[in-house]
mmCIF file of C-alpha atoms in Angstrom:
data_model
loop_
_atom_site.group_PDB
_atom_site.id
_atom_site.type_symbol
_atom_site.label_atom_id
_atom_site.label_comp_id
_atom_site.label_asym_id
_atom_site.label_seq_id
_atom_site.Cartn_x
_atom_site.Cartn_y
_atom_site.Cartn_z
ATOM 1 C CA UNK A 938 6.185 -15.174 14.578
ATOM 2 C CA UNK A 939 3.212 -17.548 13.364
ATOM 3 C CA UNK A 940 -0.400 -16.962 13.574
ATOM 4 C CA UNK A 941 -2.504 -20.057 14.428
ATOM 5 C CA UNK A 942 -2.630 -21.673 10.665
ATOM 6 C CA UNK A 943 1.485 -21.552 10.956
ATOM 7 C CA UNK A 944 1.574 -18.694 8.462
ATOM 8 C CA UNK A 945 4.690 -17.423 9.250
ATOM 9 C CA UNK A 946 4.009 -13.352 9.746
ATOM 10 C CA UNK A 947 7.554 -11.085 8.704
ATOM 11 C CA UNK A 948 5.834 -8.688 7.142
ATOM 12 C CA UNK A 949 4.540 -5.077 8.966
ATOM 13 C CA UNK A 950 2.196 -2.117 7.152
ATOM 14 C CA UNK A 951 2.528 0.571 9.277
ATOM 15 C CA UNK A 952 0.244 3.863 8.811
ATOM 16 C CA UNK A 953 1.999 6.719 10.622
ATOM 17 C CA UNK A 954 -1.043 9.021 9.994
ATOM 18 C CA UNK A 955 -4.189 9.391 8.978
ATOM 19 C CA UNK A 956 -3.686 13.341 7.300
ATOM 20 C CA UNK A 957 -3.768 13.094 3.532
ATOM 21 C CA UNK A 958 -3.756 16.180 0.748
ATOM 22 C CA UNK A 959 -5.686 13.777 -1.716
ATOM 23 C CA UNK A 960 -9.921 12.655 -1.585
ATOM 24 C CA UNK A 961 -9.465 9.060 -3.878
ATOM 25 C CA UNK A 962 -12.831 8.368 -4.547
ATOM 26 C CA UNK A 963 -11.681 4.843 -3.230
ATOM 27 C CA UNK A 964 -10.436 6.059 -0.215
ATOM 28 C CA UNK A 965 -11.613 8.957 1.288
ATOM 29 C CA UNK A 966 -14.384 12.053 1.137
ATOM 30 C CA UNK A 967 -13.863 15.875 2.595
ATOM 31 C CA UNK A 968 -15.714 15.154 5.117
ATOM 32 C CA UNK A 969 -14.056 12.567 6.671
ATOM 33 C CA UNK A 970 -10.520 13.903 6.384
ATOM 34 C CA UNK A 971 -10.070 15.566 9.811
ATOM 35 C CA UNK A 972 -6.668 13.689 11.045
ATOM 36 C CA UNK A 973 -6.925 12.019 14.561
ATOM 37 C CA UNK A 974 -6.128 13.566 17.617
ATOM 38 C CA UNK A 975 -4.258 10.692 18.943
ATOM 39 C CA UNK A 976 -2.086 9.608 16.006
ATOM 40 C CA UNK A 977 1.121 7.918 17.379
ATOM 41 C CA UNK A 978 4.071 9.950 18.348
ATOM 42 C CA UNK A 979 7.546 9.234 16.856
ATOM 43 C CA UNK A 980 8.586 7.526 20.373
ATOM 44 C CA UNK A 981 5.352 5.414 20.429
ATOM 45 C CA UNK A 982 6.313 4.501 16.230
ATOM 46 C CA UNK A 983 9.945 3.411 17.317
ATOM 47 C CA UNK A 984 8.792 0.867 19.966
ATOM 48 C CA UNK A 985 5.651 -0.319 18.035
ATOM 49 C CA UNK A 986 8.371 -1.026 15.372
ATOM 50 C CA UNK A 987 11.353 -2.327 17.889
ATOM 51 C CA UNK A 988 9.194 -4.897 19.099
ATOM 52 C CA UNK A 989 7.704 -6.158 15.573
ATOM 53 C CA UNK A 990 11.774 -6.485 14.943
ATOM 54 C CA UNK A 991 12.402 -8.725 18.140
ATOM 55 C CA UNK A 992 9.267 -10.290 16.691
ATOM 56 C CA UNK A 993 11.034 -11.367 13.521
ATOM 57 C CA UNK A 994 9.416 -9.022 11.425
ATOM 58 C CA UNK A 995 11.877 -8.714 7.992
ATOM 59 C CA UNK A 996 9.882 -6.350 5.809
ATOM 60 C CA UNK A 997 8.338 -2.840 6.896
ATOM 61 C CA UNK A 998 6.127 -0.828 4.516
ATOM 62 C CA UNK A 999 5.213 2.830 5.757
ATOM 63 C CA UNK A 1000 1.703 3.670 4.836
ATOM 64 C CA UNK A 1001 -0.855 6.407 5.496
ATOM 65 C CA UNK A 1002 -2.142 8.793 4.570
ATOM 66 C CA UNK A 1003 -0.278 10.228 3.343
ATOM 67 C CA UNK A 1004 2.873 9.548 4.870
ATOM 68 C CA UNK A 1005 5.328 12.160 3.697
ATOM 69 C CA UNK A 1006 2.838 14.929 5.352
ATOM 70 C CA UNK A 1007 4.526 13.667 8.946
ATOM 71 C CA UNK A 1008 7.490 16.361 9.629
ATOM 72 C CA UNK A 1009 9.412 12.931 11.583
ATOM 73 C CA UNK A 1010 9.234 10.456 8.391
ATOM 74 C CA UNK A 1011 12.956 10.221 7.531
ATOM 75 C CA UNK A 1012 13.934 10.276 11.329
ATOM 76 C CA UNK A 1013 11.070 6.985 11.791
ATOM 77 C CA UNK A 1014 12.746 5.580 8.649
ATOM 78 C CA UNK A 1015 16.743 5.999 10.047
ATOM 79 C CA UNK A 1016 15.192 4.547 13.322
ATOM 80 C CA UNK A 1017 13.686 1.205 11.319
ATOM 81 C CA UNK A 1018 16.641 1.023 9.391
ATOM 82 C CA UNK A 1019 19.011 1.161 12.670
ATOM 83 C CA UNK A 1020 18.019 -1.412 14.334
ATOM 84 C CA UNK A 1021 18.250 -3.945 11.469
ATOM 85 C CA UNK A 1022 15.140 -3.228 9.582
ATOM 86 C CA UNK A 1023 16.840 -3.636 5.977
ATOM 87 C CA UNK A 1024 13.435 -4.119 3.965
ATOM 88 C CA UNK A 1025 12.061 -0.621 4.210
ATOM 89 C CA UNK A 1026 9.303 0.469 2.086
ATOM 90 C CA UNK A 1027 6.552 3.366 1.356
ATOM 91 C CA UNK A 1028 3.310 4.178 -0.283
ATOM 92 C CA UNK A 1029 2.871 7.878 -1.273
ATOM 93 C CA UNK A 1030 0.435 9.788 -3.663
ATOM 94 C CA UNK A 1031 3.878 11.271 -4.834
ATOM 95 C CA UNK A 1032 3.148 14.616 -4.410
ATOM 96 C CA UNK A 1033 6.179 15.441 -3.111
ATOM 97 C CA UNK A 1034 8.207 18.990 -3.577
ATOM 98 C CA UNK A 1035 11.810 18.255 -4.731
ATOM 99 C CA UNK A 1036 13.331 18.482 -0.678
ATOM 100 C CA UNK A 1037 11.736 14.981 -0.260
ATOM 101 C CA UNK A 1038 12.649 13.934 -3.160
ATOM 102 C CA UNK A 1039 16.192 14.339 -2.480
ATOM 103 C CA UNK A 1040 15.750 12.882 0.966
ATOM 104 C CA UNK A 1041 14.224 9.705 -0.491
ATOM 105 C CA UNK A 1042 17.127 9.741 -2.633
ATOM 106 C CA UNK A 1043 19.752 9.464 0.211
ATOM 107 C CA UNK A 1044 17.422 7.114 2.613
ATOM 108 C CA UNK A 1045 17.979 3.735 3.299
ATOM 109 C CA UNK A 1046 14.449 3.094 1.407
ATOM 110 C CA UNK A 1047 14.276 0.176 -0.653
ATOM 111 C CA UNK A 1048 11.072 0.788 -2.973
ATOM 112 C CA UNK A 1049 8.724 3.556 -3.140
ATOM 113 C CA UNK A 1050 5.243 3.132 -4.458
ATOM 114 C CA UNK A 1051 3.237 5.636 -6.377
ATOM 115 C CA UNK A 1052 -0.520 5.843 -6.722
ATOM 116 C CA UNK A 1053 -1.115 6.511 -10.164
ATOM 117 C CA UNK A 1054 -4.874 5.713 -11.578
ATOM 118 C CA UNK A 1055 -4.575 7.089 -15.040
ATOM 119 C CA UNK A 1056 -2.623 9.827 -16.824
ATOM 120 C CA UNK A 1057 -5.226 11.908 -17.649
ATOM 121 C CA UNK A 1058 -5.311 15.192 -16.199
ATOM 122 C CA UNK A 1059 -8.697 16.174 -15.967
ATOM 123 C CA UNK A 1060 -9.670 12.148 -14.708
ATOM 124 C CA UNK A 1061 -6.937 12.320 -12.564
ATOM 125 C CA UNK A 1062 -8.185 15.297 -10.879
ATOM 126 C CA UNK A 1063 -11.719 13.696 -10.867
ATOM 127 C CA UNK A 1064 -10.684 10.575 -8.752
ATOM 128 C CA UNK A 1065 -8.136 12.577 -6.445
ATOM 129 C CA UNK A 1066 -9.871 16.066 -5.524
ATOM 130 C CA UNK A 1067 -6.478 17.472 -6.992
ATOM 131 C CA UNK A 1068 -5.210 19.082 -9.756
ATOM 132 C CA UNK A 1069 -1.658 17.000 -9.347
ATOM 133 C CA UNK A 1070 -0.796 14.390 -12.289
ATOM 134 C CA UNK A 1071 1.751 16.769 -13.705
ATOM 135 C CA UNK A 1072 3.986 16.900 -10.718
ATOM 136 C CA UNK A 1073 3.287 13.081 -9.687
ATOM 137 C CA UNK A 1074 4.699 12.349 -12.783
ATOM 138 C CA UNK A 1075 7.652 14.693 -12.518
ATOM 139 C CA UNK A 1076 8.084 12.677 -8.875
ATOM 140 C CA UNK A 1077 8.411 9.158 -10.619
ATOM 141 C CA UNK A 1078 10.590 10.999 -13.036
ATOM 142 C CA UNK A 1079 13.368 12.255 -10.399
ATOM 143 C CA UNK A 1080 12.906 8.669 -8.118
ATOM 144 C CA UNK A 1081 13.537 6.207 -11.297
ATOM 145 C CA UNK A 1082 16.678 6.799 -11.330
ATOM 146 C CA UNK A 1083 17.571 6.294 -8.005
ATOM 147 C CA UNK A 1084 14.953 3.724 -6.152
ATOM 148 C CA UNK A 1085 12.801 0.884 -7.130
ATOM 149 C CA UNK A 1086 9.622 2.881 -8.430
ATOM 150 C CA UNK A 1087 6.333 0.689 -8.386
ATOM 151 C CA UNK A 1088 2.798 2.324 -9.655
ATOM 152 C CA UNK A 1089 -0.280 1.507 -7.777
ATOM 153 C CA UNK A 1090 -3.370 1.407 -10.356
ATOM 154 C CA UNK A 1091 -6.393 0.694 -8.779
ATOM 155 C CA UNK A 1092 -8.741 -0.239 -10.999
ATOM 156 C CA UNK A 1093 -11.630 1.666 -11.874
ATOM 157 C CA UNK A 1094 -14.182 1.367 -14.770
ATOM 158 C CA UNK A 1095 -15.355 4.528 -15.949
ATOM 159 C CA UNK A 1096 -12.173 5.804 -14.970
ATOM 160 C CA UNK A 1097 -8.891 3.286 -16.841
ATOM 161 C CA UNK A 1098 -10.519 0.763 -18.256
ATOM 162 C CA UNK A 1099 -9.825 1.972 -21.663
ATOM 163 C CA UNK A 1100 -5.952 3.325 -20.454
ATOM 164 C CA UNK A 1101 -4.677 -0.374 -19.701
ATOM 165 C CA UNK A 1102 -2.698 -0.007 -22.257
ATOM 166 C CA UNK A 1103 -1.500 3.609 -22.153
ATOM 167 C CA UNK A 1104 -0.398 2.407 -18.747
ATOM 168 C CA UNK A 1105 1.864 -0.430 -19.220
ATOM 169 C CA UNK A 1106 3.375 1.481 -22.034
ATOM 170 C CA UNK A 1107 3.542 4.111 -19.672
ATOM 171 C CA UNK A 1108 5.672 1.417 -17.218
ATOM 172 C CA UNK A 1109 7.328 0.147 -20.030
ATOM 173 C CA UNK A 1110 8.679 3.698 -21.075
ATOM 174 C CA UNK A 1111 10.068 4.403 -17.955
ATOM 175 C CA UNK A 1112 11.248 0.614 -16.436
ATOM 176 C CA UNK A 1113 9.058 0.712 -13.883
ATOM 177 C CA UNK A 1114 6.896 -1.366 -12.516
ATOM 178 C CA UNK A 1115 2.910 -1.570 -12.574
ATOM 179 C CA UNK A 1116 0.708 -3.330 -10.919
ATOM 180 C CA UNK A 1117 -3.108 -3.038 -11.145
ATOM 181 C CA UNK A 1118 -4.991 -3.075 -7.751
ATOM 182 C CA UNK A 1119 -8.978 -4.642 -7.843
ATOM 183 C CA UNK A 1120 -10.824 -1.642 -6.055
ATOM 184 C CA UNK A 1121 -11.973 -3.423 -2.943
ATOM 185 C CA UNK A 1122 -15.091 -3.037 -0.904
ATOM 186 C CA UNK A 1123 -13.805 -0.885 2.262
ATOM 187 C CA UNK A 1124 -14.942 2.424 3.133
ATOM 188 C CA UNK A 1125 -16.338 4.690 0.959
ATOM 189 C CA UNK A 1126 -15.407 2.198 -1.543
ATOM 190 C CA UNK A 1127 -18.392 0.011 -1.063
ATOM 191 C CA UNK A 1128 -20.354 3.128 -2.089
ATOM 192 C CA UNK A 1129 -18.999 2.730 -5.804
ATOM 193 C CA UNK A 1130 -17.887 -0.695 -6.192
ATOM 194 C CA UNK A 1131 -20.755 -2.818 -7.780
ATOM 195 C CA UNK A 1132 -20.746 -0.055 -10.548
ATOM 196 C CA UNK A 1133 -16.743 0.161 -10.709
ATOM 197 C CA UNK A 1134 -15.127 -2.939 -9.840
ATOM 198 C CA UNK A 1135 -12.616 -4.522 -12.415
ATOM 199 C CA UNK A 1136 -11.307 -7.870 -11.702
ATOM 200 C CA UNK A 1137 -7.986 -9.317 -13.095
ATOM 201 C CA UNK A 1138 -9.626 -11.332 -15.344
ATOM 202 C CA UNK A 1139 -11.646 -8.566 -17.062
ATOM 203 C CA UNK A 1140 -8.128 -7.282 -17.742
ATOM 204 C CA UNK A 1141 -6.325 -10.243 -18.825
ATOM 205 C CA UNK A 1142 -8.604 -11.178 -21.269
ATOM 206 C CA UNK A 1143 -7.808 -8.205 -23.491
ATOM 207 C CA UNK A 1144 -4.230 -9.210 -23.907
ATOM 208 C CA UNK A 1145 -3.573 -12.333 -26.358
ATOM 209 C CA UNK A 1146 -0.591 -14.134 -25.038
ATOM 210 C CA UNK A 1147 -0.033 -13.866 -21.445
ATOM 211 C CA UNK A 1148 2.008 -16.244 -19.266
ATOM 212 C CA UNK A 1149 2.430 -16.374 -14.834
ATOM 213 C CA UNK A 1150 5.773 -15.697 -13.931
ATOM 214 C CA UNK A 1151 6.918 -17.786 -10.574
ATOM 215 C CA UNK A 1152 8.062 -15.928 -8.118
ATOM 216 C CA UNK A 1153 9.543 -17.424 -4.806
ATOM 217 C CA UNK A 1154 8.362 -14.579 -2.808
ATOM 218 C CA UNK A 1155 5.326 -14.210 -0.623
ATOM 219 C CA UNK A 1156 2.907 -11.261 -2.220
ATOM 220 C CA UNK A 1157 0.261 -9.977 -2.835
ATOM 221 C CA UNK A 1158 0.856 -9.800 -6.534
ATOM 222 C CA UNK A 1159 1.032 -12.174 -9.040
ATOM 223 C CA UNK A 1160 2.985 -11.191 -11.933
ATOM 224 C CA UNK A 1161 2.218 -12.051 -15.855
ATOM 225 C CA UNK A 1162 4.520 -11.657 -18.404
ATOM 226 C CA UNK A 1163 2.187 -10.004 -21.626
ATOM 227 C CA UNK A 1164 3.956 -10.752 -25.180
ATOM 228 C CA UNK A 1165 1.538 -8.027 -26.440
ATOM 229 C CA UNK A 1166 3.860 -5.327 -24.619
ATOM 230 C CA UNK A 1167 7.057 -7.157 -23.812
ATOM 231 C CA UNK A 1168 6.535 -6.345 -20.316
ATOM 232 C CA UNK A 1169 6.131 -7.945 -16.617
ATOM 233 C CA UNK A 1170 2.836 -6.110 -15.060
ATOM 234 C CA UNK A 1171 1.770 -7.433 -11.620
ATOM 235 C CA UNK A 1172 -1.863 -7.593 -10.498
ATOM 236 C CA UNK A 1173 -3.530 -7.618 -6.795
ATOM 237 C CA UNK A 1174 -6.226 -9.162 -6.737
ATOM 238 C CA UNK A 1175 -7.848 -9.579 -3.267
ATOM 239 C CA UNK A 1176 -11.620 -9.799 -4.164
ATOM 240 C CA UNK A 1177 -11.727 -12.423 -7.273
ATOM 241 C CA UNK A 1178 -8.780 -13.860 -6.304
ATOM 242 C CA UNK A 1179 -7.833 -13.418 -2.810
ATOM 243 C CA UNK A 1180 -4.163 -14.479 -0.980
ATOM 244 C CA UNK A 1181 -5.343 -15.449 2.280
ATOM 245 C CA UNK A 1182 -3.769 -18.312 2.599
ATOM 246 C CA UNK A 1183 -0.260 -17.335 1.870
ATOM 247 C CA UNK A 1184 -0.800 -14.101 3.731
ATOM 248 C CA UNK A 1185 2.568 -13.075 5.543
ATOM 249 C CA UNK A 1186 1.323 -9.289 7.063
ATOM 250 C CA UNK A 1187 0.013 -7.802 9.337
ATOM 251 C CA UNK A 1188 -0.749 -3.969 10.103
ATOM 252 C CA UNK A 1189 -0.810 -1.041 12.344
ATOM 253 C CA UNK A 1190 -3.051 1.795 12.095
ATOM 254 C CA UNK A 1191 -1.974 5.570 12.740
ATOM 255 C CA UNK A 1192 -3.477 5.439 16.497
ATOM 256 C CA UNK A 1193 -2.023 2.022 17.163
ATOM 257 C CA UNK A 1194 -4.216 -0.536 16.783
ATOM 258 C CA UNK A 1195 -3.062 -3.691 16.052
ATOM 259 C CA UNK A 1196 -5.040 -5.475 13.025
ATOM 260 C CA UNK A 1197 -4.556 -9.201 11.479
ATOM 261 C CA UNK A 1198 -6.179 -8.192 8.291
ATOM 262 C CA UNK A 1199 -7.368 -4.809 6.007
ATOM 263 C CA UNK A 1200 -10.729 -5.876 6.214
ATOM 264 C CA UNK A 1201 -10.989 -6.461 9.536
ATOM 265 C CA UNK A 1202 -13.371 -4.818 12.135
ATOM 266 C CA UNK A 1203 -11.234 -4.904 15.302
ATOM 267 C CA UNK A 1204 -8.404 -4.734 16.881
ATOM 268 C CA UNK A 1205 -5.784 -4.653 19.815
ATOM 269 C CA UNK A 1206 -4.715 -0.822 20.507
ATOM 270 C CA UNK A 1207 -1.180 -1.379 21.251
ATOM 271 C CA UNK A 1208 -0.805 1.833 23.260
ATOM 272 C CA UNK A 1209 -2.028 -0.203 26.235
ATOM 273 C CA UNK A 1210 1.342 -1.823 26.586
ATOM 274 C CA UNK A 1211 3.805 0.259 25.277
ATOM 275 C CA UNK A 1212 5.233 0.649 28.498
ATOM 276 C CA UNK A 1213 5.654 -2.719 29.362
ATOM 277 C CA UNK A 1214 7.665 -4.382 26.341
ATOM 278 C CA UNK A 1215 7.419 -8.038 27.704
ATOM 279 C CA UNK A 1216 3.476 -7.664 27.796
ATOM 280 C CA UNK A 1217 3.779 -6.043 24.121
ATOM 281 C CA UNK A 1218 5.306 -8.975 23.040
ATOM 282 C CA UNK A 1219 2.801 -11.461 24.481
ATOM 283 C CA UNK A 1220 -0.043 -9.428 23.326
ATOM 284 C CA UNK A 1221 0.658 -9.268 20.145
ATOM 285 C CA UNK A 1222 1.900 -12.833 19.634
ATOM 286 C CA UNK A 1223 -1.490 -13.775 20.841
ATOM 287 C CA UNK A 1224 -3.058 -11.442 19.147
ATOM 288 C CA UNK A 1225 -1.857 -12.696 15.804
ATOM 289 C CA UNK A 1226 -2.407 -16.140 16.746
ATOM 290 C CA UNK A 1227 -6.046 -15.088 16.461
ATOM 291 C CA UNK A 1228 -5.534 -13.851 12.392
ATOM 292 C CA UNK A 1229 -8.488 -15.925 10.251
ATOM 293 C CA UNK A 1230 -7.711 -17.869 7.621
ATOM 294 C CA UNK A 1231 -10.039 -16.208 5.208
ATOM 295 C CA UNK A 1232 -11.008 -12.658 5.027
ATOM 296 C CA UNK A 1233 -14.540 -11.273 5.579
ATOM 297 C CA UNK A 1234 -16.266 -10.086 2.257
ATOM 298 C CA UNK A 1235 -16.486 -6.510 3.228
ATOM 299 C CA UNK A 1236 -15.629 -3.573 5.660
ATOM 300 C CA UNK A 1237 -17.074 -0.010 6.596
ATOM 301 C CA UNK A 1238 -13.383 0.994 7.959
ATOM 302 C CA UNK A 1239 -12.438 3.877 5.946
ATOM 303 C CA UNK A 1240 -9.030 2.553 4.062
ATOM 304 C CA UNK A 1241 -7.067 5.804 5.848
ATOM 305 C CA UNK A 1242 -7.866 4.897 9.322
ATOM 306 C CA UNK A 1243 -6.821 1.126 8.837
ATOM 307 C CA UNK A 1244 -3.618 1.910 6.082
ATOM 308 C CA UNK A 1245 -3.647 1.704 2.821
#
């Protein structure tokens, strides 16, 4: 599948709901954390995701929310993997209990990724609402071993700024890897951003010796190998340095609505079709044909409601 700049789109972010147990300051406040009444059931997920796959999407990442709070998850996960899905991923706060944990162990999941803004306690519970760094960790702990961890660090001045460091070593220590996310303004984001935002460069500039590593892979990260640490640590950096024009994704939103980009304003609700699979395909062919070239420079969407 193309979109009209013949950017070919393989890729699929998929939020399954919009519940979360976390309040990022990025993300989210109390008050808007009341999930939807029409989230998408498990048989409208599997033929929202069927027809991406006759659509020639490759790569599936499972988003929220909090994704892991959905009782269904490993049954939508078999489902994707089934019917030849092989690139299967997830983004989870990590608060998981150890029954998931084994679960993730034994599914056909290829990389799990971890929000992780700092590894202090008492910060940690300041950006999150929750008292939950020491059992995150203990998650990444039990998962190394067995999947491909990545940490999500969004970037945050009065929050990491001064725990770069701390957090590659933190990467380093446990062969994982990092990658540091420029807060972008969406949501309740735009709220804090002129006073917190980071960009890459603010970071880079710290380190002495740092050199782009090539990667023949679309993404959203760029990766820079940092002599000062020894280590590979990946940055995202969609505000100073935005991917538009190599971007390969698109995404569906817990109530399923079809959007072309995270920052955009509207989209096609997919539910209108479901019944009709040859329409569903047309629709969102055309739909996509539509994604812009460049994204727009902000967006009130709360980040839950679109996906993180």
């Amino acid at each position: 599948m193309f979109d009209g700049f013949s950017r070919k789109i393989d890729y699929l972010r998929l939020s399954v709901t919009d519940r979360c147990n976390f309040f990022c300051m990025y993300c989210r406040t109390k008050d808007l954390c009341s999930e939807s009444s029409s989230q998408l059931s498990e048989e409208e997920i599997f033929r929202i995701i069927s027809a991406f796959k006759k659509l020639g999407i490759q790569k599936l990442r499972i988003t929220g929310g909090e994704p892991f709070l959905r009782d269904d998850i490993f049954g939508i996960i078999e489902f994707a993997n089934k019917i030849g899905i092989e690139n299967i991923n997830i983004t989870t706060n990590g608060w998981l209990d150890s029954e998931k944990i084994k679960k993730i162990i034994k599914s056909p999941l290829k990389s799990i990724n971890i929000s992780l803004d700092t590894l202090d306690r008492e910060k940690y519970k300041f950006v999150t609402g929750i008292d939950g760094l020491d059992k995150v960790l203990e998650t990444i702990e039990e998962l190394k071993e067995h999947k491909k961890v990545k940490i999500n660090t969004v970037l945050i001045r009065s929050v990491n700024l001064d725990e770069i460091k701390d957090l590659i070593f933190f990467a380093k220590k446990n062969n994982i890897i990092i990658r540091f996310i420029e807060l972008m303004p969406i949501g309740v984001a735009n709220q804090i951003f002129k006073d917190e935002f980071v960009s890459k460069d603010d970071v880079i500039k710290r380190f002495k010796r740092i050199k782009e590593i090539g990667t023949e892979e679309v993404s959203a990260a760029k990766y820079y190998y940092i002599e000062d640490f020894d280590y590979t640590v990946g940055f995202i950096s969609s505000v100073s340095d935005h991917f538009c024009k190599t971007c390969n994704k698109v995404r569906v939103s817990s109530t399923g609505v079809l959007y072309n980009c995270l920052f955009d304003k509207t989209g096609l609700s997919l539910r209108d079709f479901l019944n009709d699979e040859a329409l569903l395909l047309k629709k969102i062919e055309d739909f996509v044909k539509k994604k812009k070239l460049i994204r727009s420079l902000e967006s009130d969407m709360p980040m839950f409601r679109i996906g993180g």
